[in-house]
GROMACS .gro file of C-alpha atoms in nm:
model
  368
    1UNK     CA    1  -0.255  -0.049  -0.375
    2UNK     CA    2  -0.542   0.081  -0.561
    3UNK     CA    3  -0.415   0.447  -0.719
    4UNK     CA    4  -0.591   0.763  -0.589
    5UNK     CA    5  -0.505   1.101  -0.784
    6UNK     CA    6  -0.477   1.396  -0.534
    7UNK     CA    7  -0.627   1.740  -0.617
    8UNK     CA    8  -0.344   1.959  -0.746
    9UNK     CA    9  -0.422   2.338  -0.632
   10UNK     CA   10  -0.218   2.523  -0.926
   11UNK     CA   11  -0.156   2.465  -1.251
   12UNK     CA   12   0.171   2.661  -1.245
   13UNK     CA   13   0.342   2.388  -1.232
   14UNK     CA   14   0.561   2.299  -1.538
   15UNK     CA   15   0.746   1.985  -1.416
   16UNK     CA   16   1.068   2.184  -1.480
   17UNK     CA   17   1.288   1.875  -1.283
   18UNK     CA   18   1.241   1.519  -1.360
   19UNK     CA   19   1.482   1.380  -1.173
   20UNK     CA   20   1.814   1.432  -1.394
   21UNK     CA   21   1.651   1.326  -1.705
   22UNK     CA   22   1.685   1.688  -1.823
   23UNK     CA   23   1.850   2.049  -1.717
   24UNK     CA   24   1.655   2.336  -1.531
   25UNK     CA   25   1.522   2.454  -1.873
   26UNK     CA   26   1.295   2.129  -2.001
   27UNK     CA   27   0.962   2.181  -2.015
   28UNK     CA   28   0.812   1.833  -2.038
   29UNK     CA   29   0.515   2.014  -2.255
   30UNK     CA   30   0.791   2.013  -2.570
   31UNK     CA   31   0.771   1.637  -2.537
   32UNK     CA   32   0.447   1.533  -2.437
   33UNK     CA   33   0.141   1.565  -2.658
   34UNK     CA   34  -0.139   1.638  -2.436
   35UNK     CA   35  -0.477   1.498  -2.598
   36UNK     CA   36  -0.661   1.805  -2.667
   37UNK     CA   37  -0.966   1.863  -2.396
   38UNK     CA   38  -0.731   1.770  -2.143
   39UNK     CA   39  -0.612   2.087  -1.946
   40UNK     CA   40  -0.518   2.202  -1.570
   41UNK     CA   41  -0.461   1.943  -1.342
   42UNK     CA   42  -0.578   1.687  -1.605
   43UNK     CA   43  -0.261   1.805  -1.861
   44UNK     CA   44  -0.013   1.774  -1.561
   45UNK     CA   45  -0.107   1.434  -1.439
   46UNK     CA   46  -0.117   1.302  -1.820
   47UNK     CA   47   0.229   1.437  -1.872
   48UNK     CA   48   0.368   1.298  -1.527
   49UNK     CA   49   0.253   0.986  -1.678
   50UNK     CA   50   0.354   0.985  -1.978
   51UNK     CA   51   0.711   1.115  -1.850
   52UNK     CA   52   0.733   0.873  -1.516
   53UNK     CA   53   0.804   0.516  -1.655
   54UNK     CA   54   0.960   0.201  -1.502
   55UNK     CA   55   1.207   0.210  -1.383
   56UNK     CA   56   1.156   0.498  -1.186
   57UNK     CA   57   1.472   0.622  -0.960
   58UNK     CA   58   1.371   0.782  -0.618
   59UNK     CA   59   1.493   1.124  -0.809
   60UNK     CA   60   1.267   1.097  -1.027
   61UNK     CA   61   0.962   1.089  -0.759
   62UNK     CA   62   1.116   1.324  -0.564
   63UNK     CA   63   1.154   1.586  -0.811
   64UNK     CA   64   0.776   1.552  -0.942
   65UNK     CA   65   0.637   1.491  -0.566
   66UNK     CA   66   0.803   1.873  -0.538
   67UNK     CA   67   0.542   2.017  -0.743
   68UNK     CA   68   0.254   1.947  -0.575
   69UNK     CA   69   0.051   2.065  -0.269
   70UNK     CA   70  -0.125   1.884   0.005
   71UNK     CA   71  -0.486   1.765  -0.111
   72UNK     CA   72  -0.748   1.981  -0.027
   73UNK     CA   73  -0.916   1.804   0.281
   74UNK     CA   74  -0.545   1.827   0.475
   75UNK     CA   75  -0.607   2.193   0.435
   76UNK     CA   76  -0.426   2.528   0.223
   77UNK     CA   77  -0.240   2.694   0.524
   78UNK     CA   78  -0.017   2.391   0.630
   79UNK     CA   79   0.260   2.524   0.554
   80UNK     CA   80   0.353   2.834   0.765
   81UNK     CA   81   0.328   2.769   1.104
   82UNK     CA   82   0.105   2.947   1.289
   83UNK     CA   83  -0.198   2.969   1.095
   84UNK     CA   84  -0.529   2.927   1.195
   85UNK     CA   85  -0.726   2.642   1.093
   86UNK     CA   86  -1.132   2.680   1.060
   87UNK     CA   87  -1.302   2.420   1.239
   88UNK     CA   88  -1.669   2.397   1.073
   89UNK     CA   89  -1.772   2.138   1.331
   90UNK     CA   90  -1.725   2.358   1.607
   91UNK     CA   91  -1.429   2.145   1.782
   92UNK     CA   92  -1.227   2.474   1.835
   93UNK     CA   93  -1.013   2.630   1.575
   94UNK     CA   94  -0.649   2.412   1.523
   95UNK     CA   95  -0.345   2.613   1.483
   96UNK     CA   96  -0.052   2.502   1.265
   97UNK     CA   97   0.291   2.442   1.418
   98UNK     CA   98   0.643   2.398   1.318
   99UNK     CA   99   0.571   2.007   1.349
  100UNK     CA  100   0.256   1.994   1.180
  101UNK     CA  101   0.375   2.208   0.895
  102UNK     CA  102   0.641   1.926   0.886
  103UNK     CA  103   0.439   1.637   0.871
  104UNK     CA  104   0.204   1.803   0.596
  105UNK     CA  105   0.456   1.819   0.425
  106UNK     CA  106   0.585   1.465   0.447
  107UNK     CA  107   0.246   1.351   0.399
  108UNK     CA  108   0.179   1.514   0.060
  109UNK     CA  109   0.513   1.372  -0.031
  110UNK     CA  110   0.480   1.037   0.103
  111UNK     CA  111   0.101   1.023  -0.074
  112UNK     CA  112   0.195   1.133  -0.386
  113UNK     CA  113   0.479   0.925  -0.498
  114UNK     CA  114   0.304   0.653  -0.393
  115UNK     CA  115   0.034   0.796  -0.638
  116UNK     CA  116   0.288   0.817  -0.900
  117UNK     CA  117   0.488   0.476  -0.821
  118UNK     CA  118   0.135   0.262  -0.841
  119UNK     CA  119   0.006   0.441  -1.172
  120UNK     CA  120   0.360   0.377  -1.322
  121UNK     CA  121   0.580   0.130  -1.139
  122UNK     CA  122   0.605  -0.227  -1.039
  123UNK     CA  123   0.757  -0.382  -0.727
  124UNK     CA  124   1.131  -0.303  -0.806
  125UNK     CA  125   0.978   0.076  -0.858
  126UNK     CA  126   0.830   0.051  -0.482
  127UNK     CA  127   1.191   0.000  -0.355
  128UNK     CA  128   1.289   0.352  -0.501
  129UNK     CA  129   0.921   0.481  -0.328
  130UNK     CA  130   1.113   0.314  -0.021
  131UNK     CA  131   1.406   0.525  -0.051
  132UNK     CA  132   1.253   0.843  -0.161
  133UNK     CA  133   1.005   0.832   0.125
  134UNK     CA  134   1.324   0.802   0.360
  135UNK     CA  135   1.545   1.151   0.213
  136UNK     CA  136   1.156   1.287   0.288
  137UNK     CA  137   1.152   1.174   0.615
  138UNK     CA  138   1.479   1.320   0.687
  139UNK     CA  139   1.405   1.639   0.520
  140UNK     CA  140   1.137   1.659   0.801
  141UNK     CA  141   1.397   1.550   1.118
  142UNK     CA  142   1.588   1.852   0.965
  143UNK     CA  143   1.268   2.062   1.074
  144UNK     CA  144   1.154   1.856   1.409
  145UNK     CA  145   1.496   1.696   1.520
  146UNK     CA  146   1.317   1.647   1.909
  147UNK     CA  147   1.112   1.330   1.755
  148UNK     CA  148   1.270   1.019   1.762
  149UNK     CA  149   1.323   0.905   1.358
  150UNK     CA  150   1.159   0.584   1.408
  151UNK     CA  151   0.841   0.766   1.491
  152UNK     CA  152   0.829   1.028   1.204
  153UNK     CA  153   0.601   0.790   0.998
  154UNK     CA  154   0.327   0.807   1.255
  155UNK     CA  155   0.378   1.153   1.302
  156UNK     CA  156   0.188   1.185   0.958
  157UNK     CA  157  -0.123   1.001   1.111
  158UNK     CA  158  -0.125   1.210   1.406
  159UNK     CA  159  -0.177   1.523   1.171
  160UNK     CA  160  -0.388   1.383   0.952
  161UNK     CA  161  -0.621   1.300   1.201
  162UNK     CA  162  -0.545   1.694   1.408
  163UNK     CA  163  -0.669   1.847   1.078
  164UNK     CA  164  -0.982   1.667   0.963
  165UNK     CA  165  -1.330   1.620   1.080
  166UNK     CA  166  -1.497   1.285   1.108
  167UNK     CA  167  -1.755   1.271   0.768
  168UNK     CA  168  -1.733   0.938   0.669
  169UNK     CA  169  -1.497   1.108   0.310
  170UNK     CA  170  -1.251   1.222   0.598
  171UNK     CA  171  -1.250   0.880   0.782
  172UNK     CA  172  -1.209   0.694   0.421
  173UNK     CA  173  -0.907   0.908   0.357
  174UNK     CA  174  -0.763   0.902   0.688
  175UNK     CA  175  -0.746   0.542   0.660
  176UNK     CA  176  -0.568   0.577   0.334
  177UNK     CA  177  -0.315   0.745   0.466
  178UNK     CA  178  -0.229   0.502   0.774
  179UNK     CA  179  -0.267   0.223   0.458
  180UNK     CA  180  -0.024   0.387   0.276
  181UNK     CA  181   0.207   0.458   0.567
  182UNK     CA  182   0.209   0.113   0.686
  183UNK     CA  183   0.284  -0.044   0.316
  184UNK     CA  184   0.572   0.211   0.322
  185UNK     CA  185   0.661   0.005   0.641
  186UNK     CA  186   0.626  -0.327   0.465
  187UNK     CA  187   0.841  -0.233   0.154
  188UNK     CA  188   1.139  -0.031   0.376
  189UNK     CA  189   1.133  -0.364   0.578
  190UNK     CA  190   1.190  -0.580   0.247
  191UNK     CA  191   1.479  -0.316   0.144
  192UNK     CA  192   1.639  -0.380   0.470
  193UNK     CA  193   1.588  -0.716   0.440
  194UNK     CA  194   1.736  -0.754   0.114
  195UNK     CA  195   2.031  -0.548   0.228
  196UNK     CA  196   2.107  -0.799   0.490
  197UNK     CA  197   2.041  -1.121   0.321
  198UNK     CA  198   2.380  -1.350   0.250
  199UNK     CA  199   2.468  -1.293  -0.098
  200UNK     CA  200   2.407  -1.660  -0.205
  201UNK     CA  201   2.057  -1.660  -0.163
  202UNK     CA  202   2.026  -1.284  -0.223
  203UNK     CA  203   1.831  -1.289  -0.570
  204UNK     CA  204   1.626  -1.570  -0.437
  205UNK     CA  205   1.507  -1.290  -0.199
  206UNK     CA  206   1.448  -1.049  -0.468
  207UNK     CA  207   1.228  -1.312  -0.653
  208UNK     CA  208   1.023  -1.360  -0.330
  209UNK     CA  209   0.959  -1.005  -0.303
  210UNK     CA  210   0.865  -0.939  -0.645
  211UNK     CA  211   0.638  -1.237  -0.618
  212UNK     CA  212   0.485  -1.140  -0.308
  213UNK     CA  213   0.417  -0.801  -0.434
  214UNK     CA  214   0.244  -0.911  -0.734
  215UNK     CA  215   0.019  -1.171  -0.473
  216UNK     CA  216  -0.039  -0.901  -0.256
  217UNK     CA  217  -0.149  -0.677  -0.515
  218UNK     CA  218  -0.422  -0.948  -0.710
  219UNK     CA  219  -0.527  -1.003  -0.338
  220UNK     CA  220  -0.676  -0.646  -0.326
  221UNK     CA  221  -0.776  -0.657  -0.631
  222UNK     CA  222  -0.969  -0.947  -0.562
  223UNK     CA  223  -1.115  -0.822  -0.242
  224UNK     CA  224  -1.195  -0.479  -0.384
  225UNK     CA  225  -1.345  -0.595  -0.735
  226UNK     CA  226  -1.511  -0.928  -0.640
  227UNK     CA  227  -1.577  -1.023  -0.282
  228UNK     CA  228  -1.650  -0.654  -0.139
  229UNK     CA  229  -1.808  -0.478  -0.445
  230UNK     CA  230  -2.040  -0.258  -0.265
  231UNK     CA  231  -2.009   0.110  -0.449
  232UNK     CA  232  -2.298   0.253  -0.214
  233UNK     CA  233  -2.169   0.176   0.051
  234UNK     CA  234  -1.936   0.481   0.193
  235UNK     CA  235  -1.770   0.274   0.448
  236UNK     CA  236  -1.617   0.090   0.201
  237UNK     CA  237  -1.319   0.295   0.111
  238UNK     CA  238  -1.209   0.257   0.500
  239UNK     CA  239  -1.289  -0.090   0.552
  240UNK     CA  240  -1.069  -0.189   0.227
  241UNK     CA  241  -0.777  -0.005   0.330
  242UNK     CA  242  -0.791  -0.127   0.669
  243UNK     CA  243  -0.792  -0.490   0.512
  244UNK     CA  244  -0.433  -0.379   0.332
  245UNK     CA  245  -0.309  -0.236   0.655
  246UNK     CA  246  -0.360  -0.595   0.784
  247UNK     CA  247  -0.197  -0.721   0.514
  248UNK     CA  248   0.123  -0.538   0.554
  249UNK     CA  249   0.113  -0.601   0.921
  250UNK     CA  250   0.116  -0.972   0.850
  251UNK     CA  251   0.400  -0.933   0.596
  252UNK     CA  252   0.612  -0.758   0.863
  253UNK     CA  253   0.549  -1.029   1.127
  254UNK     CA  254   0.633  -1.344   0.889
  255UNK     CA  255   0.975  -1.147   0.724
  256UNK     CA  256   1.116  -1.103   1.138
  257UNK     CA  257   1.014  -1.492   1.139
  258UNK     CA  258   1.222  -1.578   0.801
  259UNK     CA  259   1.506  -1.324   0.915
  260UNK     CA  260   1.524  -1.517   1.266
  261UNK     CA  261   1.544  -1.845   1.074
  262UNK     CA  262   1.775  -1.749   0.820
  263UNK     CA  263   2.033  -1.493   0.986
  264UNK     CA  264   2.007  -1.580   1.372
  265UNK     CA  265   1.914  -1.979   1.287
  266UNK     CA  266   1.668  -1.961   1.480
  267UNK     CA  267   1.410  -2.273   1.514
  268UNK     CA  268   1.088  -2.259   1.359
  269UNK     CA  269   0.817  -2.458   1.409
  270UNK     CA  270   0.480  -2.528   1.205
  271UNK     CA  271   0.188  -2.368   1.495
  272UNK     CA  272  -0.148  -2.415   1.225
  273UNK     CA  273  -0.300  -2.699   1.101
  274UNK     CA  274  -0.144  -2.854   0.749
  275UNK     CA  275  -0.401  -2.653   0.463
  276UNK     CA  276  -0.491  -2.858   0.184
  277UNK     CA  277  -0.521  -2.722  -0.161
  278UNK     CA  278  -0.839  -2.765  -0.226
  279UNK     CA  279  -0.958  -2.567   0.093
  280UNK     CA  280  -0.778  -2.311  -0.091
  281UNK     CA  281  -0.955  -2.340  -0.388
  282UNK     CA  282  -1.276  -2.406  -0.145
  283UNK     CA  283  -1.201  -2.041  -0.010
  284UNK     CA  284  -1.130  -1.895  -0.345
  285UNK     CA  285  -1.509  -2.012  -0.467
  286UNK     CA  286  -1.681  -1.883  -0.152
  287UNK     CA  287  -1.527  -1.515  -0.219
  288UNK     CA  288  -1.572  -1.529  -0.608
  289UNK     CA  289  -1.904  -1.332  -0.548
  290UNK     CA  290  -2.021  -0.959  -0.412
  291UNK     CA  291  -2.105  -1.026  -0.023
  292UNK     CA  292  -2.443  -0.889  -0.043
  293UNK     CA  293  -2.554  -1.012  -0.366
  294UNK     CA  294  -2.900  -1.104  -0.311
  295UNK     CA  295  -2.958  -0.751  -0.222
  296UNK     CA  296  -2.814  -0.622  -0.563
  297UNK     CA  297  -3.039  -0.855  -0.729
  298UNK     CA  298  -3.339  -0.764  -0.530
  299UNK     CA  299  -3.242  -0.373  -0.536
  300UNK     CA  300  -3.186  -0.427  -0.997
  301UNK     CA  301  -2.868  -0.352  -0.954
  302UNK     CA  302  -2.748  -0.608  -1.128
  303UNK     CA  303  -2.515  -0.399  -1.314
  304UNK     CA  304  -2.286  -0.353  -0.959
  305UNK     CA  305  -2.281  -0.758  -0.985
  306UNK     CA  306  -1.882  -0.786  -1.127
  307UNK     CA  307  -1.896  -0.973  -1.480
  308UNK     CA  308  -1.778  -1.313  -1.551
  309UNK     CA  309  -1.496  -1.241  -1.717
  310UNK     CA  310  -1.360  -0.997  -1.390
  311UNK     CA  311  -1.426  -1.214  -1.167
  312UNK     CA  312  -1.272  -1.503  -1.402
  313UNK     CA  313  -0.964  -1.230  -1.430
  314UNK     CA  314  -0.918  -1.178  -1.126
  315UNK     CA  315  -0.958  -1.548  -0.996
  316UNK     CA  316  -0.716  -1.660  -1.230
  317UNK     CA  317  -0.425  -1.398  -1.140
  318UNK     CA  318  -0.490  -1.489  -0.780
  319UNK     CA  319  -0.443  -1.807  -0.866
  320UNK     CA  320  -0.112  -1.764  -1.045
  321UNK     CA  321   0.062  -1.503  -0.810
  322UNK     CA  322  -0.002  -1.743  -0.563
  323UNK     CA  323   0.164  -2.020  -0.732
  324UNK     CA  324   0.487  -1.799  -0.819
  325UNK     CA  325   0.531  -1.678  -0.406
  326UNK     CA  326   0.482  -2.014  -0.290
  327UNK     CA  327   0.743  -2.117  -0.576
  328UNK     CA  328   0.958  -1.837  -0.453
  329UNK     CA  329   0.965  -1.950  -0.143
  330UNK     CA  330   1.031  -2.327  -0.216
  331UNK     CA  331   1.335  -2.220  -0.352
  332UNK     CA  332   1.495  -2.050  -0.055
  333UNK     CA  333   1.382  -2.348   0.153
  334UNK     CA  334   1.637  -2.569  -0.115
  335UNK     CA  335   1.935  -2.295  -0.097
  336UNK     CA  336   1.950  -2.334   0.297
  337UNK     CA  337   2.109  -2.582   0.453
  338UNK     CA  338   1.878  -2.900   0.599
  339UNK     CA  339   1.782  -2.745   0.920
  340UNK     CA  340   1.699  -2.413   0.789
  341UNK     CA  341   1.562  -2.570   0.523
  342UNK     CA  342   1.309  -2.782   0.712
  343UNK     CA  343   1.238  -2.422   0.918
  344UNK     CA  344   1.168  -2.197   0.687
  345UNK     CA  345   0.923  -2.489   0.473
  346UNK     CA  346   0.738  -2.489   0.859
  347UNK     CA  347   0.713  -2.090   0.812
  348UNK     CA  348   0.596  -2.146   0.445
  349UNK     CA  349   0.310  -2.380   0.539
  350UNK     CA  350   0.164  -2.152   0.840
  351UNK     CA  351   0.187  -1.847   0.606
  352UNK     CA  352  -0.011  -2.094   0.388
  353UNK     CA  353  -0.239  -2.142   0.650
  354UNK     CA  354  -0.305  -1.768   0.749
  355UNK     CA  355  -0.421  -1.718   0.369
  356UNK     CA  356  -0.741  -1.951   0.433
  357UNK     CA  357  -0.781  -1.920   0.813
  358UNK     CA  358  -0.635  -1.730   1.073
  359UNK     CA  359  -0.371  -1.811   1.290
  360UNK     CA  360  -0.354  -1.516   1.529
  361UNK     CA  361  -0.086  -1.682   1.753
  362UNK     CA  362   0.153  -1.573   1.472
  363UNK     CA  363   0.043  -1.245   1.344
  364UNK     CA  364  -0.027  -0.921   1.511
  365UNK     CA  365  -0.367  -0.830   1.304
  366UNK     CA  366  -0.645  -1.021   1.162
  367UNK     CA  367  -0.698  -1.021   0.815
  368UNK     CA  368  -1.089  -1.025   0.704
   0.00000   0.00000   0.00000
């Protein structure tokens, strides 16, 4: 997911905790050479970085999401309860509670580890997010015990939403947050998973993960840098994260398929039309420009118009994450035994499928 540094409101902060890597005492400023220029909030995020490398534990996030507050937009007073919240669009005045206060909280943590985990971590570092998100999440049934636990993710939209207006800035972030949330979903899902997998095909698991990660990651990147590069356009923040919402949805839906077929045994059969490759490649080409490019080169903003060799970059890891899931995947299918086997190749092909067309009898949302 594309990395979005949140506004830090004090530069107190001296990272004094990283996670076990050092006592109470360390100052990570006696390590880290800060470039000179860079100061404030700019000084702390280069030293988080320069500190917070792969692999990261969930410690490690946990300690450095500590020393943060809430980004501006969710507001200064979130967390004592009771404090009035100015309304400038004249909707009424909001007033904190001993839930809201809660889920601020979990928000700012959720959102900025998984601002530190993208900058500096790769898919086995999004499994530690995973569990660091969860001793977050209980931290917050500690304060609102009456709310089911299976609903404390959502509980983050809800306030979110409670303590913003709707300028299209607010809408863009409020649909980074539900983005975020729901890939939180999508990786605690694959945790489980891999928990529960027999032990035989366990690291064939792992590889599949890994390799959808890295897919799923050069598909945004594709989608964000290629086929929607419109930088004027201030819907587009909302509409790209809404895209990766879909995408995790989907993800969720096809790993109950493969657990069905490979725990339960449960029969699978192919429900799309057999995908050739070169209607993949056909789909690739169509998407391999802007979508309103005649208007940037009408408008001389040909500049916007993403170089050959991004495009070309971006093509080409597409390509090749691609190649290594469906790899991934032909591997489990020739670890299971025949009938499985012959299942989970039927799941593989309508996954296939859903990548070029849709196939909405199988998945809950539908990807642009």
């Amino acid at each position: 997911m594309k990395a979005i540094i949140f506004t830090i409101s004090s530069a107190i902060v001296l990272l004094s905790a990283c996670g076990g890597r050092a006592g109470s005492n360390f100052d990570p400023r006696d390590t880290v050479n800060v470039p000179e220029g860079l100061t404030g909030e700019d000084s702390i995020a280069y030293i988080e970085n320069a500190i917070l490398k792969s692999p990261i534990s969930a410690a490690d996030l946990l300690s450095l999401a500590e020393v943060h507050t809430v980004q501006d937009r969710l507001f200064h007073c979130y967390e004592e309860a009771g404090c009035p919240v100015y309304d400038p669009y004249s909707r009424g005045d909001h007033q904190t509670e001993r839930r809201d206060s809660a889920a601020m909280s979990l928000a700012n943590r959720l959102i900025r580890m998984a601002d530190l985990v993208n900058l500096n971590g790769d898919a086995n570092d999004k499994l530690q997010w995973a569990v660091a998100v969860n001793v977050a999440i209980d931290s917050y049934h500690v304060a609102v015990p009456s709310l089911p636990i299976d609903s404390v993710v959502f509980d983050i939209n809800r306030v979110v939403s409670k303590f913003s207006n709707d300028t299209q800035s607010e809408l863009n972030f409020r649909w980074y947050v539900k983005a975020t949330v729901d890939y939180y979903r999508t990786i605690e899902a694959y945790r489980q998973w891999l928990s529960e997998v027999p032990s035989n095909i366990k690291s064939l698991i792992h590889n599949e993960y890994v390799a959808w990660h890295n897919f799923n990651e050069a598909r945004f990147a594709f989608w964000r840098d290629v086929s929607y590069n419109q930088e004027w356009y201030s819907m587009k923040p909302m509409e790209i994260e809404g895209y990766y919402e879909n995408l995790s949805a989907n993800r969720r839906a096809e790993l109950e398929e493969e657990r069905s077929i490979i725990l339960e045994g449960k029969p699978y059969f192919q429900k799309g039309k057999t995908v050739a490759s070169s209607q993949w490649e056909k789909w690739i080409t169509d998407h391999s420009v802007p979508e309103d490019i005649e208007y940037l080169r009408n408008e001389f903003w040909k500049d916007r118009i993403p170089s050959d060799s991004i495009v070309n970059n971006r093509v080409n890891t597409l390509k090749s994450t691609f190649s290594q899931w469906m790899e991934a995947h032909k591997a489990i299918a020739k670890a299971l035994p025949q009938e499985q086997s012959k299942w989970y190749d039927n799941m593989t092909l309508d996954i296939f499928c859903r990548l070029v067309g849709r196939l909405n009898n199988i998945i809950p949302l539908e990807e642009l």
